[in-house]
Each structure stands twice: as C-alpha cells, then as structure tokens.
Amino acid sequence: MKPFVNHIPTKLYFGAGQLGMLGTLPMPGKRALVVITSGKSMRSSGTLDRVVKLLEHNHVSAVVYDKVQANPTREQVMEGAALAKQEQCDFVIGLGGGSPIDASKAIAIMAANPGDYWDYVSGGSGKALPIPNPALPIIAITTTAGTGTEADPWSVVTNGNEKIGFGGEMTFPKISIVDPELMLTVPPQLTAFQGFDAFFHAAECFLANCATPISDLYCLKSVELICKSLPRAVRDGEDLAARTDVALANTLSGMAEATSCCTSEHSLAHAIGGFHPNVPHGAALIMISKAWFKFYALRAPKQFAALAKAAGQSDFLGALDKLQRDCGVDELKMSDYGITREELPAINENAWETMGGLFELDRVKMNREESLSILEESYR
C-alpha cells in the first residue's frame, strides 16, 4: 500500500434542521459577506432571511452579494471581493449550490490579497503566483446536492472560455452545514444534474491514480447512495429520506475530491462549459459519460467491478445507463445546447490547455486523439 495523507479540516453539521445551528455556533468573525446567486430562490424561499436572522441572533451582521451566475466568473469574484473589503467583512458565507459556494472561496482569497484572481490560478492563462495572505474564513451552507464543495477546497471559476478549478488548504470551509430540508424544492431536472455531478465525482475519484483506501470508502458509499436514492429524489422532491441519502452522497463525493481527485471527464466537461456557459455542468458530464467510461471499462476491470457492486449491478456501464434512464436524462444532446460538431476539436484542446493536469491523474492514460474521439462519439 502506498503512503497517503488524509486531511479534511472542515467541521460538518449534517442532517435535517441543522441550519438552525448557525444561530448558536461560534462564528469566525462579526461581519459576514453572504454570497448567493442572481436568481430568486434564496429570497423567495425565505432561506436568505433565515440565515440573516440566525446570524443576527449570533451577534453577526451581514452584507449580501447576489450577482453570482450559474458559472461564476472572474469578474464576479473581483466584484464580491471589493464589496467584502469595502464593508470590512471578516468572513464569507457561501449560500446555495456549488456556484455561490465556489465563488465564496475565490472571493475569500481576493478579499485578503492584492491583484487579480487569475494572478493566482494555475492552468490556462493563470499566472500561478503564490498567494501572499491567508483567505478569509469560509462557511458553506449548501441547498443543493451536486458539487461536494462543502467538503473540499476546490472552486471552479470561468474567465473567458477558461473554466478552471483552483484552491488549496486555505479554501476548505471552516464550517459546513448540510441540511436536506433546504433541498426539498430543487426541481427534478436540476436534482438529476446535480446528483450526477456528485456521482461522477465519486466514480472518477475512485478511478484516479491518486486514490487512497480512505477516498475509496467515500467513493463507493457515494455511488451506492446515489444509485439507491437519486431516482426517488427526482420523482418526488419532498422525499426527505431520499434527499438525505443524496445529500450525504454529495458530501462524501466532496470528501473524495479532498483526498483523491477528479480526472479527465471533468476536464472535458469544464471545457464544454467554458465554450457554452448555458450548459449545466451535470448535463455536460452526462452527455460524455457513456463514451468516457466505455474507454475505461476494459482497461480497469478490477475498479469497474467494484463500482458495479456499489451500484447494485453486475456491470457498471449498464448501471450508468439505467441510472440515466431512471432519472430521465438519457436523451440529452449537445446540439440542443447549441454545441456544434465543428467546435469539438477546440473544446478538446481547451480541456488539455486549461485543466490538463486532470489527464495526468487518469489511471488509464489517454491522448488528445482519444479524448477527441470521446467527444465525437458523444455528440448528438
């Protein structure tokens, strides 16, 4: 067995009703920047008001930054960081799905450091400079189950057509609250897209060449829970037991990302999102998944047998197909999102140039021609 390191410094509060803990937990500061998306759901559901009132009860004042898009941009990170500095916020709360929590991590870096966020990002046109100062403390309150970002240090931000994951020890949330009651109103298709994102995080981290015995435990349990309960959560969003299973699977997949890593499937999906920000990340992954996992299947039979067993099937590719059909996402087409076949070579090249490091983590190495063939096979 190879030596490994296991380090997840986030204090996690998991379970129905756990949002209430925000009113009594020791906070890392006295003035919070609360980061949400530009959509209406956090306000219309009353969740934002609840969070602000709980903070007030805990003697913390709040400033809201509400301009984050589904794919957070460098510009939004810099704008949020400027607001945090102006309002003298001493910690950041990401409230919502992966987008605002990812943005909150990047904002926490830039609220405490000079220059531009892309000065520090590695990959693509990022300058990969060392970060001089520690980020502001981060609290993650997730209202969806997809990215696992509440349990890992990674933040995905877009700059032009570069969509790059970046982070480090300073961007682990200090506290994360995972309350499945906050997820009951997520629409069926979005539930499916998010659940598949978590599913692929777990499956990729299990297949990565940096996987450890600990990350394997997280991965296989995540796959098991998603195959068991994601179709139920899609069919009936108010099924709290199913929502709780999927929420736990999501958090476990984040723990897997903190102790192993995603691989080239995510490089390709990020490149699709970089060229077409209208494509939900989970949808991009779903559309290329069958071809990507087929490339792997015969080359890693031991790992695929373990994944199939966790999925409750004899064949993992069959389990993947069944899960997509059961969740109603098996007919997704790239062309429906405006992606053209002629763009595929540029998307493929972008994947290698911006997040090429993930190709290095593939247990089974592929080259540029093979990754392009996966995109071409996936195209409809």
Short mmCIF file of N, CA and C in Angstrom, two decimals, residues 71 272-273 275-280 336-339:
data_model
loop_
_atom_site.label_atom_id
_atom_site.label_comp_id
_atom_site.label_asym_id
_atom_site.label_seq_id
_atom_site.Cartn_x
_atom_site.Cartn_y
_atom_site.Cartn_z
N ASN A 71 -22.33 29.76 -13.68
CA ASN A 71 -20.89 29.54 -13.81
C ASN A 71 -20.20 30.81 -13.32
N ILE A 272 -16.43 22.15 -22.15
CA ILE A 272 -17.75 22.37 -22.75
C ILE A 272 -18.42 23.58 -22.10
N GLY A 273 -18.36 23.65 -20.77
CA GLY A 273 -18.95 24.79 -20.07
C GLY A 273 -18.22 26.09 -20.35
N PHE A 275 -16.90 26.98 -23.22
CA PHE A 275 -17.37 27.46 -24.52
C PHE A 275 -18.87 27.77 -24.51
N HIS A 276 -19.61 27.04 -23.68
CA HIS A 276 -21.07 27.19 -23.64
C HIS A 276 -21.53 27.28 -22.19
N PRO A 277 -21.48 28.47 -21.58
CA PRO A 277 -21.86 28.63 -20.18
C PRO A 277 -23.32 28.25 -19.90
N ASN A 278 -24.13 28.14 -20.95
CA ASN A 278 -25.54 27.75 -20.76
C ASN A 278 -25.70 26.27 -20.45
N VAL A 279 -24.65 25.49 -20.61
CA VAL A 279 -24.73 24.04 -20.37
C VAL A 279 -24.52 23.77 -18.88
N PRO A 280 -25.52 23.25 -18.17
CA PRO A 280 -25.28 22.87 -16.77
C PRO A 280 -24.16 21.86 -16.68
N ASP A 336 -28.68 20.30 -28.66
CA ASP A 336 -29.78 21.04 -28.05
C ASP A 336 -29.29 22.26 -27.28
N TYR A 337 -28.02 22.28 -26.91
CA TYR A 337 -27.43 23.41 -26.17
C TYR A 337 -26.63 24.33 -27.09
N GLY A 338 -26.72 24.11 -28.39
CA GLY A 338 -26.03 24.98 -29.34
C GLY A 338 -24.60 24.58 -29.63
N ILE A 339 -24.17 23.43 -29.15
CA ILE A 339 -22.81 22.95 -29.42
C ILE A 339 -22.79 22.35 -30.82
#
